[in-house]
Structure formats: C-alpha cells, structure tokens
CSV table of C-alpha atoms in Angstrom, one decimal:
chain,number,residue,atom,x,y,z
A,6,MET,CA,0.0,0.0,0.0
A,7,ILE,CA,1.4,3.4,-1.0
A,8,GLU,CA,1.7,5.7,2.0
A,9,LYS,CA,-0.3,8.9,2.3
A,10,VAL,CA,1.1,12.4,2.5
A,11,LEU,CA,-0.7,15.5,4.0
A,12,CYS,CA,-0.7,18.2,1.3
A,13,ASP,CA,-1.4,21.8,2.3
A,14,ILE,CA,-3.6,22.1,-0.8
A,15,HIS,CA,-5.1,18.7,-1.4
A,16,GLY,CA,-5.3,17.1,2.0
A,17,SER,CA,-4.4,13.5,2.6
A,18,LYS,CA,-3.4,11.9,-0.7
A,19,GLU,CA,-1.1,9.1,-2.1
A,20,MET,CA,2.6,10.0,-1.9
A,21,THR,CA,4.7,10.5,-5.0
A,22,PHE,CA,8.2,12.0,-5.7
A,23,SER,CA,9.6,14.4,-8.2
A,24,CYS,CA,12.9,16.0,-8.8
A,25,ILE,CA,13.4,19.5,-7.2
A,26,HIS,CA,13.0,21.1,-10.6
A,27,ILE,CA,9.5,19.8,-11.2
A,28,ALA,CA,8.5,20.5,-7.7
A,29,MET,CA,9.6,24.1,-8.0
A,30,ALA,CA,8.0,24.5,-11.4
A,31,ILE,CA,4.5,23.7,-10.0
A,32,ASP,CA,4.2,27.2,-8.5
A,33,SER,CA,6.1,29.0,-11.2
A,34,LYS,CA,4.2,27.2,-14.0
A,35,GLU,CA,7.6,26.8,-15.8
A,36,LYS,CA,7.8,23.9,-18.2
A,37,THR,CA,10.6,21.5,-17.3
A,38,GLY,CA,9.9,18.3,-19.2
A,39,PHE,CA,8.3,15.3,-17.4
A,40,PHE,CA,9.7,11.8,-17.4
A,41,TYR,CA,8.2,9.3,-15.1
A,42,SER,CA,8.3,5.6,-14.3
A,43,GLU,CA,5.2,3.4,-14.5
A,44,ALA,CA,3.6,2.9,-11.1
A,45,GLU,CA,4.6,-0.4,-9.5
A,46,GLU,CA,2.4,-2.1,-7.0
A,47,ASP,CA,2.9,-0.6,-3.5
A,48,LEU,CA,5.6,1.9,-4.8
A,49,PRO,CA,5.0,5.6,-5.3
A,50,GLN,CA,5.3,7.1,-8.7
A,51,ILE,CA,8.5,9.1,-9.4
A,52,ALA,CA,9.2,11.8,-12.0
A,53,TRP,CA,12.2,13.8,-13.2
A,54,CYS,CA,12.6,16.8,-15.5
A,55,GLY,CA,14.3,17.0,-18.9
A,56,ALA,CA,17.6,18.3,-17.4
A,57,CYS,CA,17.7,15.3,-15.1
A,58,GLU,CA,16.9,13.0,-18.0
A,59,GLN,CA,19.7,14.5,-20.0
A,60,TRP,CA,22.1,14.0,-17.1
A,61,LEU,CA,21.1,10.4,-16.9
A,62,LEU,CA,21.6,9.9,-20.6
A,63,ASP,CA,25.1,11.6,-20.4
A,64,ASN,CA,26.1,9.5,-17.4
A,65,GLY,CA,25.2,5.9,-18.2
A,66,GLU,CA,21.5,6.1,-17.2
A,67,GLU,CA,22.3,4.8,-13.7
A,68,TRP,CA,20.5,6.2,-10.7
A,69,THR,CA,23.7,6.8,-8.7
A,70,ASP,CA,24.0,8.7,-5.5
A,71,VAL,CA,25.3,11.7,-7.5
A,72,PHE,CA,22.2,11.7,-9.7
A,73,GLN,CA,19.9,11.4,-6.7
A,74,ALA,CA,21.7,14.3,-5.0
A,75,ARG,CA,21.4,16.4,-8.2
A,76,ALA,CA,17.7,15.6,-8.6
A,77,ASP,CA,17.0,16.2,-4.9
A,78,PHE,CA,13.7,14.3,-5.0
A,79,LYS,CA,10.8,15.9,-3.1
A,80,MET,CA,7.7,14.3,-1.8
A,81,LEU,CA,4.4,15.4,-3.5
A,82,CYS,CA,0.8,14.3,-3.2
A,83,ILE,CA,-0.6,12.5,-6.2
A,84,ASP,CA,-2.7,15.6,-7.2
A,85,CYS,CA,0.3,17.9,-7.2
A,86,PHE,CA,2.2,15.2,-9.3
A,87,ASP,CA,-0.7,15.1,-11.8
A,88,GLU,CA,-0.8,18.9,-11.9
A,89,ALA,CA,2.9,19.0,-12.8
A,90,LYS,CA,2.4,16.3,-15.4
A,91,ASN,CA,-0.7,17.9,-17.0
A,92,LYS,CA,1.0,21.3,-17.5
A,93,GLU,CA,3.7,19.8,-19.7
A,94,GLU,CA,3.4,19.5,-23.5
A,95,GLU,CA,5.5,16.3,-23.7
A,96,ILE,CA,5.3,13.5,-21.2
A,97,HIS,CA,7.6,10.5,-21.4
A,98,ILE,CA,7.2,7.2,-19.7
A,99,ARG,CA,10.5,5.5,-18.9
C-alpha cells in the first residue's frame, strides 16, 4: 500500500516523488519536461525533468548517489504530481 502524505492544498493523498526542478515549477508554471516511471504495485510514482533525464543519458543512465543528490527528490501528493504532469506539453514514460 502506498503511503499517504498530507498536502497543504489537497489534503491526505497518495505519496509521489519528483525532482526538485519539477516541484519548484509547480508554483512558477515553468515547463521543465516530465519523465516518469510506470507505477509499480505498492511503490509511489516518481518523476524527473528534462535536465535530469539528459544528465542520466550523459552518465550511463544509472541512478547513482550523484544523480539522486542532483535531482534532490521531493515528496508530492498525487494531485500535485498530476498537476505538474498535466501542464507539460510532452510527457515521457521510462
């Protein structure tokens, strides 16, 4: 079962994660690109921006400690995750 997070805007919702760049763009409405993994049973969805995707491609596509520090993943509720996803023109499943 995916844990819940208490969002100031949406209340108690399923927990997801996004890179810092997507999380910051929710308020600024900036387009960052949106790459995400298919939801796996009992695991939260996770998304990263175009810049993080490019870093992955340039560095062997491995989720290293360096990548995770660079992405600085933040917890979001599922509604915030969907808002970020829906504002993008291109969405990529990885």
